Coordinates of C-alpha atoms in Angstrom, one line a residue:
M1 CA -6.7 -10.2 -58.4
Q2 CA -6.8 -9.5 -62.3
D3 CA -4.1 -7.4 -64.7
E4 CA -5.4 -4.2 -65.8
N5 CA -3.9 -2.6 -68.6
F6 CA -3.3 1.0 -68.5
S7 CA -2.8 3.2 -71.2
P8 CA 0.3 5.9 -71.2
Q9 CA -2.3 8.6 -70.0
E10 CA -3.6 6.9 -67.4
S11 CA -0.2 5.3 -66.0
L12 CA 1.1 8.8 -66.1
H13 CA -1.8 9.7 -63.9
L14 CA -1.2 6.9 -61.6
I15 CA 2.4 8.1 -61.2
Q16 CA 1.4 11.7 -60.7
S17 CA -1.5 10.7 -57.8
M18 CA 1.5 8.9 -56.2
I19 CA 3.9 11.7 -56.3
D20 CA 1.3 13.9 -54.9
K21 CA 0.2 11.7 -52.2
T22 CA 4.1 11.6 -51.4
K23 CA 4.1 15.2 -51.5
A24 CA 1.4 15.9 -49.0
S25 CA 3.2 12.9 -46.8
V26 CA 6.6 14.8 -47.0
A27 CA 4.4 18.4 -46.5
D28 CA 2.7 16.9 -43.7
N29 CA 6.1 15.7 -42.2
S30 CA 7.8 19.1 -42.9
F31 CA 8.5 18.4 -39.1
Y32 CA 11.9 16.7 -39.9
F33 CA 13.2 19.8 -42.3
L34 CA 11.8 22.5 -39.5
L35 CA 12.9 20.6 -36.6
W36 CA 16.5 19.5 -37.8
G37 CA 16.5 23.0 -39.5
W38 CA 15.8 25.1 -36.4
L39 CA 18.1 22.9 -33.9
V40 CA 21.0 23.0 -36.5
F41 CA 20.4 27.0 -37.0
V42 CA 20.5 27.5 -33.2
A43 CA 23.2 25.5 -32.3
S44 CA 25.3 27.5 -35.1
L45 CA 24.6 30.8 -34.0
G46 CA 25.2 29.9 -30.5
Q47 CA 28.8 28.1 -31.4
Y48 CA 29.3 31.5 -33.4
V49 CA 28.5 33.6 -30.3
L50 CA 30.2 31.2 -27.9
K51 CA 33.3 30.9 -29.7
V52 CA 33.9 34.2 -31.1
I53 CA 32.1 37.1 -28.9
F54 CA 33.0 35.4 -25.6
Q55 CA 35.7 33.2 -27.1
S56 CA 34.7 30.5 -25.0
P57 CA 36.4 26.8 -25.5
W58 CA 33.4 25.4 -24.9
H59 CA 31.9 26.9 -28.0
P60 CA 31.0 23.3 -29.3
V61 CA 29.0 21.9 -26.7
V62 CA 26.1 24.1 -28.0
W63 CA 25.8 20.9 -30.6
S64 CA 24.6 18.8 -27.8
I65 CA 21.0 20.4 -28.8
N66 CA 20.9 17.9 -31.2
I67 CA 20.3 14.8 -28.6
I68 CA 16.7 16.7 -28.4
G69 CA 16.6 16.2 -32.2
I70 CA 17.3 12.3 -32.0
I71 CA 14.8 11.5 -29.5
L72 CA 12.1 14.2 -31.3
S73 CA 12.9 12.5 -34.7
V74 CA 12.2 8.8 -33.1
Y75 CA 9.4 9.2 -31.3
H76 CA 7.8 11.4 -34.2
G77 CA 8.8 8.8 -36.9
I78 CA 7.2 5.8 -34.6
K79 CA 4.1 7.9 -34.2
E80 CA 3.5 8.4 -37.9
G81 CA 4.6 5.3 -38.9
K82 CA 1.7 3.8 -37.0
K83 CA -0.7 6.1 -39.1
R84 CA 0.7 5.3 -42.5
R85 CA -0.7 2.5 -44.1
V86 CA -0.1 2.2 -47.6
R87 CA 3.8 3.2 -48.7
N88 CA 4.9 3.7 -52.3
Y89 CA 8.3 4.0 -54.3
V90 CA 9.2 7.5 -53.5
D91 CA 8.2 7.0 -49.8
E92 CA 11.1 4.2 -50.0
S93 CA 13.2 6.2 -52.0
L94 CA 13.1 9.4 -49.6
D95 CA 13.7 6.6 -47.0
Y96 CA 16.7 4.9 -47.8
L97 CA 18.2 9.0 -48.8
W98 CA 17.9 10.3 -45.4
I99 CA 19.0 6.9 -44.2
A100 CA 22.3 7.4 -45.9
I101 CA 22.5 11.0 -45.1
V102 CA 22.2 10.6 -41.4
V103 CA 24.9 7.8 -41.4
A104 CA 27.1 9.9 -43.5
Y105 CA 26.5 12.9 -40.8
F106 CA 27.4 10.4 -38.0
L107 CA 30.7 9.0 -40.0
F108 CA 31.9 12.5 -40.7
G109 CA 31.5 13.5 -37.1
V110 CA 33.6 10.8 -36.4
T111 CA 36.2 11.4 -39.0
F112 CA 36.1 15.0 -37.9
A113 CA 36.7 14.2 -34.5
R114 CA 39.8 12.2 -35.4
I115 CA 41.0 15.0 -37.7
G116 CA 39.8 18.2 -36.4
W117 CA 37.0 20.2 -37.1
Q118 CA 38.2 23.0 -39.8
N119 CA 36.7 22.0 -42.9
C120 CA 33.4 20.4 -41.2
Y121 CA 30.9 22.6 -42.6
T122 CA 31.4 22.7 -46.1
F123 CA 31.2 18.9 -45.9
Y124 CA 27.8 19.0 -43.8
M125 CA 26.6 21.9 -46.5
V126 CA 27.1 19.4 -49.0
L127 CA 25.2 17.5 -47.1
Y128 CA 22.1 19.4 -46.5
G129 CA 22.2 20.3 -50.5
I130 CA 22.0 16.3 -51.4
G131 CA 19.3 15.7 -49.1
S132 CA 17.4 19.1 -50.0
F133 CA 17.8 18.3 -53.7
V134 CA 17.2 14.6 -54.2
T135 CA 14.2 15.2 -51.9
G136 CA 13.2 18.1 -54.3
R137 CA 13.7 16.5 -57.4
L138 CA 11.4 13.8 -56.3
L139 CA 8.6 15.4 -55.0
K140 CA 8.7 17.9 -57.7
T141 CA 9.4 20.8 -55.3
S142 CA 11.4 23.8 -56.6
A143 CA 12.2 25.3 -53.2
L144 CA 14.1 22.2 -52.0
V145 CA 15.8 22.4 -55.4
W146 CA 16.9 25.9 -54.9
G147 CA 17.7 25.6 -51.4
A148 CA 19.9 22.6 -52.2
S149 CA 21.8 24.9 -55.0
M150 CA 22.1 27.8 -52.3
S151 CA 23.9 25.3 -49.8
W152 CA 26.3 24.1 -52.6
A153 CA 27.0 27.4 -53.4
L154 CA 28.2 28.3 -49.8
A155 CA 29.9 25.1 -49.5
V156 CA 32.0 26.5 -52.3
V157 CA 32.4 30.0 -50.5
S158 CA 33.2 27.9 -47.3
T159 CA 36.1 27.1 -48.9
F160 CA 38.0 30.5 -49.4
T161 CA 36.8 31.7 -45.7
S162 CA 37.5 31.0 -42.0
Y163 CA 36.4 28.3 -39.4
D164 CA 34.2 31.4 -37.7
T165 CA 32.8 32.6 -41.0
N166 CA 31.5 28.9 -41.8
I167 CA 29.8 28.8 -38.6
L168 CA 27.4 31.4 -39.9
L169 CA 27.7 30.0 -43.5
C170 CA 26.2 26.8 -42.1
A171 CA 23.9 28.6 -40.4
A172 CA 22.9 30.1 -43.7
A173 CA 23.3 27.2 -45.4
I174 CA 20.4 25.6 -43.0
L175 CA 18.4 28.2 -43.5
V176 CA 18.1 28.1 -47.0
S177 CA 18.1 24.5 -47.3
Y178 CA 15.7 23.3 -44.6
I179 CA 14.0 25.7 -43.0
I180 CA 12.7 28.2 -45.9
P181 CA 11.4 25.1 -47.8
G182 CA 10.0 23.2 -44.2
Y183 CA 8.0 26.3 -44.3
F184 CA 7.0 26.6 -47.7
L185 CA 6.0 22.6 -47.5
R186 CA 3.8 23.1 -44.6
K187 CA 1.9 25.9 -46.3
K188 CA 1.4 24.0 -49.2
Y189 CA 0.3 21.3 -47.4
K190 CA -2.1 23.2 -45.8
E191 CA -3.5 24.2 -48.9
Q192 CA -3.9 21.5 -49.9
F193 CA -5.9 19.7 -46.8

């Protein structure tokens, strides 16, 4: 293999083509944004209904729906991993980002299980924003960046509201940071391919 010298324009073109391929990969895999977005959205609304309307002490049980997300995510990841031939820096960066966020979700869950859940949604909304923001910036996708900004704004609002209201703010944050951008990514992918 011989070394090739690229002009600055050729280098930028190569980088942009790698970003475009990654955008297509992520858009095609908008599956994760939509899967987790809808699961969290449904769990949030379900918890609110059980806690506020029915006043059930079992309201947190609705979050066990996330087991479905774990199973489907692992299955989809294995299936898609077999199809993928070439990985680039952006692909790897996104993998590391989301691994770190999943670990943070788990650690927050363990922490809040010990100290109480009263402030958990603020922290989860911050994580939704981090994942969406970094993904959006790496892929140059403004829908994710705007969704992240709105999720962070809702996290700030949640510091002034009750736990019950925060459940609804969580649903709103996941709607703007995962679900709406997820459909945007899917639509963009379908237009490209």
